[in-house]
Short mmCIF file of C-alpha atoms in Angstrom, two decimals:
data_model
loop_
_atom_site.label_atom_id
_atom_site.label_comp_id
_atom_site.label_asym_id
_atom_site.label_seq_id
_atom_site.Cartn_x
_atom_site.Cartn_y
_atom_site.Cartn_z
CA UNK A 6 29.51 -20.23 36.98
CA UNK A 7 29.91 -20.28 33.15
CA UNK A 8 33.65 -19.51 33.16
CA UNK A 9 33.36 -16.19 31.30
CA UNK A 10 35.58 -13.21 32.08
CA UNK A 11 34.32 -9.67 31.60
CA UNK A 12 36.42 -6.53 31.14
CA UNK A 13 35.06 -2.97 31.32
CA UNK A 14 37.08 -0.16 29.72
CA UNK A 15 35.87 3.21 31.00
CA UNK A 16 38.32 5.17 28.81
CA UNK A 17 37.02 3.74 25.52
CA UNK A 18 33.51 3.13 26.88
CA UNK A 19 33.57 -0.53 25.86
CA UNK A 20 32.91 -3.91 27.48
CA UNK A 21 34.65 -7.15 26.50
CA UNK A 22 33.83 -10.79 27.29
CA UNK A 23 36.30 -13.64 26.87
CA UNK A 24 36.68 -17.31 27.76
CA UNK A 25 38.86 -18.58 30.58
CA UNK A 26 40.42 -21.92 31.50
CA UNK A 27 37.26 -22.77 33.47
CA UNK A 28 34.98 -22.40 30.42
CA UNK A 29 33.27 -25.71 29.62
CA UNK A 30 30.73 -24.74 26.94
CA UNK A 31 32.34 -23.05 23.91
CA UNK A 32 28.99 -21.62 22.76
CA UNK A 33 28.61 -19.60 25.97
CA UNK A 34 30.85 -16.87 24.50
CA UNK A 35 28.13 -16.20 21.86
CA UNK A 36 25.56 -16.05 24.65
CA UNK A 37 27.77 -13.59 26.53
CA UNK A 38 27.98 -11.40 23.43
CA UNK A 39 24.17 -11.42 23.21
CA UNK A 40 24.02 -10.48 26.89
CA UNK A 41 26.08 -7.35 26.19
CA UNK A 42 23.79 -6.49 23.26
CA UNK A 43 20.70 -6.76 25.46
CA UNK A 44 22.23 -4.70 28.27
CA UNK A 45 23.17 -2.01 25.73
CA UNK A 46 19.48 -1.81 24.76
CA UNK A 47 18.29 -1.00 28.30
CA UNK A 48 17.02 -4.49 29.18
CA UNK A 49 17.15 -5.06 32.98
CA UNK A 50 20.05 -7.26 34.10
CA UNK A 51 17.77 -9.81 35.83
CA UNK A 52 15.98 -10.37 32.52
CA UNK A 53 19.02 -10.14 30.22
CA UNK A 54 21.04 -12.73 32.20
CA UNK A 55 18.44 -15.38 31.23
CA UNK A 56 20.02 -15.41 27.75
CA UNK A 57 22.77 -17.63 29.20
CA UNK A 58 20.21 -20.47 29.50
CA UNK A 59 20.30 -23.10 26.74
CA UNK A 60 16.69 -22.72 25.57
CA UNK A 61 16.63 -18.88 25.47
CA UNK A 62 17.69 -16.88 22.42
CA UNK A 63 17.50 -13.20 21.48
CA UNK A 64 16.68 -11.15 18.39
CA UNK A 65 17.36 -7.44 17.85
CA UNK A 66 14.94 -6.11 15.21
CA UNK A 67 16.00 -2.79 13.65
CA UNK A 68 12.94 -0.72 12.72
CA UNK A 69 14.57 2.70 12.28
CA UNK A 70 14.97 2.67 8.50
CA UNK A 71 11.70 0.94 7.59
CA UNK A 72 9.54 4.11 7.62
CA UNK A 73 10.83 7.37 6.12
CA UNK A 74 8.37 9.77 7.73
CA UNK A 75 9.29 10.40 11.38
CA UNK A 76 5.71 11.08 12.54
CA UNK A 77 4.42 7.96 10.80
CA UNK A 78 7.23 5.90 12.35
CA UNK A 79 6.34 7.11 15.89
CA UNK A 80 2.64 6.31 15.33
CA UNK A 81 3.38 2.78 14.10
CA UNK A 82 5.79 2.15 16.96
CA UNK A 83 3.10 3.31 19.40
CA UNK A 84 0.62 0.98 17.66
CA UNK A 85 2.99 -1.91 18.47
CA UNK A 86 2.87 -0.96 22.17
CA UNK A 87 -0.89 -0.37 22.27
CA UNK A 88 -2.85 1.51 24.96
CA UNK A 89 -0.93 1.15 28.26
CA UNK A 90 1.23 -1.56 26.63
CA UNK A 91 -1.77 -3.91 26.18
CA UNK A 92 -0.84 -5.01 22.63
CA UNK A 93 2.77 -5.73 23.61
CA UNK A 94 1.64 -7.69 26.68
CA UNK A 95 -0.75 -9.81 24.58
CA UNK A 96 2.07 -10.49 22.12
CA UNK A 97 4.39 -11.55 24.95
CA UNK A 98 1.78 -13.98 26.33
CA UNK A 99 1.05 -15.55 22.93
CA UNK A 100 4.69 -15.94 21.82
CA UNK A 101 6.19 -16.67 25.30
CA UNK A 102 8.83 -14.02 24.64
CA UNK A 103 10.10 -10.94 26.46
CA UNK A 104 9.78 -7.88 24.19
CA UNK A 105 11.17 -4.39 24.74
CA UNK A 106 10.63 -1.50 22.30
CA UNK A 107 13.46 1.00 22.73
CA UNK A 108 14.25 3.79 20.26
CA UNK A 109 14.86 2.40 16.76
CA UNK A 110 15.07 -1.25 17.83
CA UNK A 111 12.82 -3.98 19.23
CA UNK A 112 14.59 -6.50 21.49
CA UNK A 113 13.03 -9.92 21.99
CA UNK A 114 14.04 -12.93 24.13
CA UNK A 115 12.55 -16.39 23.93
CA UNK A 116 12.43 -19.57 21.84
CA UNK A 117 13.22 -19.73 18.13
CA UNK A 118 9.53 -20.18 17.23
CA UNK A 119 8.43 -17.24 19.35
CA UNK A 120 11.18 -14.95 18.01
CA UNK A 121 10.14 -15.76 14.44
CA UNK A 122 6.53 -14.76 15.21
CA UNK A 123 7.63 -11.55 16.97
CA UNK A 124 9.80 -10.51 14.01
CA UNK A 125 6.89 -11.09 11.59
CA UNK A 126 4.49 -9.00 13.70
CA UNK A 127 6.99 -6.14 14.18
CA UNK A 128 7.96 -5.90 10.49
CA UNK A 129 4.32 -6.07 9.37
CA UNK A 130 3.41 -3.35 11.89
CA UNK A 131 6.01 -1.11 10.25
CA UNK A 132 4.38 -1.95 6.87
CA UNK A 133 1.07 -0.56 8.18
CA UNK A 134 -0.51 -3.93 9.10
CA UNK A 135 -2.06 -3.72 12.58
CA UNK A 136 -0.69 -6.21 15.17
CA UNK A 137 -4.25 -7.14 16.22
CA UNK A 138 -4.63 -9.23 13.04
CA UNK A 139 -1.59 -11.34 13.98
CA UNK A 140 -2.75 -11.57 17.60
CA UNK A 141 -6.13 -12.97 16.47
CA UNK A 142 -4.36 -15.54 14.27
CA UNK A 143 -1.99 -16.56 17.09
CA UNK A 144 -4.91 -16.98 19.52
CA UNK A 145 -6.73 -19.29 17.09
CA UNK A 146 -3.55 -21.31 16.48
CA UNK A 147 -3.04 -21.64 20.23
CA UNK A 148 -6.54 -23.10 20.66
CA UNK A 149 -6.11 -25.43 17.67
CA UNK A 150 -2.82 -26.74 19.06
CA UNK A 151 -4.65 -28.02 22.16
CA UNK A 152 -6.75 -30.41 20.03
CA UNK A 153 -4.70 -33.55 19.19
CA UNK A 154 -7.17 -34.53 16.41
CA UNK A 155 -6.12 -31.45 14.38
CA UNK A 156 -2.38 -32.06 14.77
CA UNK A 157 -1.87 -33.39 11.22
CA UNK A 158 -4.56 -31.28 9.49
CA UNK A 159 -4.37 -28.04 7.56
CA UNK A 160 -5.38 -25.08 9.76
CA UNK A 161 -5.88 -22.56 6.96
CA UNK A 162 -9.68 -23.10 6.95
CA UNK A 163 -9.86 -22.04 10.61
CA UNK A 164 -7.66 -18.95 10.29
CA UNK A 165 -9.30 -15.58 9.47
CA UNK A 166 -8.81 -14.08 6.01
CA UNK A 167 -8.43 -10.31 6.13
CA UNK A 168 -9.21 -8.40 2.94
CA UNK A 169 -7.03 -5.50 1.92
CA UNK A 170 -9.01 -2.29 1.61
CA UNK A 171 -7.95 0.27 -0.96
CA UNK A 172 -8.23 3.59 0.86
CA UNK A 173 -7.29 5.73 -2.14
CA UNK A 174 -9.53 8.79 -2.41
CA UNK A 175 -8.56 9.52 -6.02
CA UNK A 176 -11.61 9.98 -8.21
CA UNK A 177 -11.68 8.50 -11.69
CA UNK A 178 -12.70 10.85 -14.52
CA UNK A 179 -16.13 10.32 -16.08
CA UNK A 180 -14.81 10.55 -19.63
CA UNK A 181 -11.36 9.18 -20.37
CA UNK A 182 -9.87 10.86 -23.44
CA UNK A 183 -7.58 8.69 -25.51
CA UNK A 184 -4.17 10.12 -26.23
CA UNK A 185 -3.55 10.89 -29.87
CA UNK A 186 -0.53 9.50 -31.68
CA UNK A 187 2.48 11.78 -31.40
CA UNK A 188 3.46 13.69 -34.54
CA UNK A 189 6.30 16.22 -34.81
CA UNK A 190 4.35 18.37 -37.29
CA UNK A 191 2.02 21.13 -36.02
CA UNK A 192 -1.73 20.91 -36.85
CA UNK A 193 -3.03 22.52 -40.03
CA UNK A 194 -4.20 26.13 -39.52
CA UNK A 195 -7.99 26.70 -39.35
CA UNK A 196 -9.15 28.65 -42.45
CA UNK A 197 -10.46 32.14 -41.66
CA UNK A 198 -13.73 33.69 -42.93
CA UNK A 199 -11.83 35.53 -45.73
CA UNK A 200 -10.18 32.26 -46.84
CA UNK A 201 -13.56 30.54 -47.06
CA UNK A 202 -15.02 33.47 -49.07
CA UNK A 203 -12.07 33.35 -51.47
CA UNK A 204 -12.48 29.60 -51.92
CA UNK A 205 -16.19 29.97 -52.78
CA UNK A 206 -15.64 33.10 -54.93
CA UNK A 207 -17.89 35.24 -52.74
CA UNK A 208 -14.96 37.51 -51.83
CA UNK A 209 -14.72 38.87 -55.38
CA UNK A 210 -18.45 39.79 -55.68
CA UNK A 211 -19.82 43.30 -55.00
CA UNK A 212 -22.54 44.01 -52.40
CA UNK A 213 -25.53 43.71 -54.78
CA UNK A 214 -24.29 40.38 -56.15
CA UNK A 215 -23.79 39.04 -52.63
CA UNK A 216 -27.33 40.06 -51.67
CA UNK A 217 -28.71 38.32 -54.75
CA UNK A 218 -26.71 35.17 -53.93
CA UNK A 219 -28.13 35.11 -50.39
CA UNK A 220 -31.68 35.40 -51.77
CA UNK A 221 -31.03 32.50 -54.16
CA UNK A 222 -29.78 30.35 -51.28
CA UNK A 223 -32.88 31.21 -49.21
CA UNK A 224 -35.19 30.33 -52.13
CA UNK A 225 -33.36 27.03 -52.65
CA UNK A 226 -33.63 26.14 -48.95
CA UNK A 227 -37.35 27.12 -48.87
CA UNK A 228 -38.05 24.98 -51.97
CA UNK A 229 -36.36 21.91 -50.37
CA UNK A 230 -38.34 22.42 -47.13
CA UNK A 231 -41.67 22.78 -48.99
CA UNK A 232 -41.02 19.57 -50.92
CA UNK A 233 -40.32 17.70 -47.64
CA UNK A 234 -43.60 19.00 -46.13
CA UNK A 235 -45.52 18.02 -49.30
CA UNK A 236 -44.14 14.47 -49.10
CA UNK A 237 -45.11 14.27 -45.40
CA UNK A 238 -48.71 15.34 -46.22
CA UNK A 239 -49.00 12.88 -49.11
CA UNK A 240 -47.70 10.05 -46.91
CA UNK A 241 -50.94 10.21 -44.88
CA UNK A 242 -53.04 9.31 -47.99
CA UNK A 243 -50.94 6.31 -49.06
CA UNK A 244 -53.09 3.14 -48.65
CA UNK A 245 -51.61 0.35 -46.44
CA UNK A 246 -50.31 -2.81 -48.12
CA UNK A 247 -52.73 -5.74 -48.11
CA UNK A 248 -51.47 -9.04 -46.75
#
């Protein structure tokens, strides 16, 4: 029908498509190449052959290297499918595309607009953004498109705004200590009790002289304390200032 010849090499395990003398559309060879790509990704032949139509295009989204952790990758891929494939089915209905998640790739067939939306949803899902947010936005856009009065207006006021939640469990310290300026020299050594006694001259006194010095210090401290108490008692008898 399209004038395309196909050759299957079982020795090499390869399949080749080429034009013939009956080929009318030169672009059909690109479509035939896409058909082989889709068949290689386990898409049923009845569905894959629709790529030869003029208004149908395909997109192979590679998701294998987007997430390093294998367990996390499997969970996010399952999130794209949803329970019993419900999320994928909703995405197909909203974008008018055929989507198949197989291994490390997501194959999609449909219009250019739909394929662009599918790619955005798939890549954001691998970045830990749930597909339900995009599905909600697409549903609102679909309803807004039905109203001709809103055709030339900005739709951003109707679309939901989802806030990013910081799920970090790291606790901040109550007291943040400032870092001191770096110096290559070590800190000065703390003087010992003997060093302090030598500095004050107490080290060179005998026991009787030390005892006498302690008594003098006690008398001095007691005299200062008694003077403070005397001042506090006298303060009660000071007459207030007249205005």
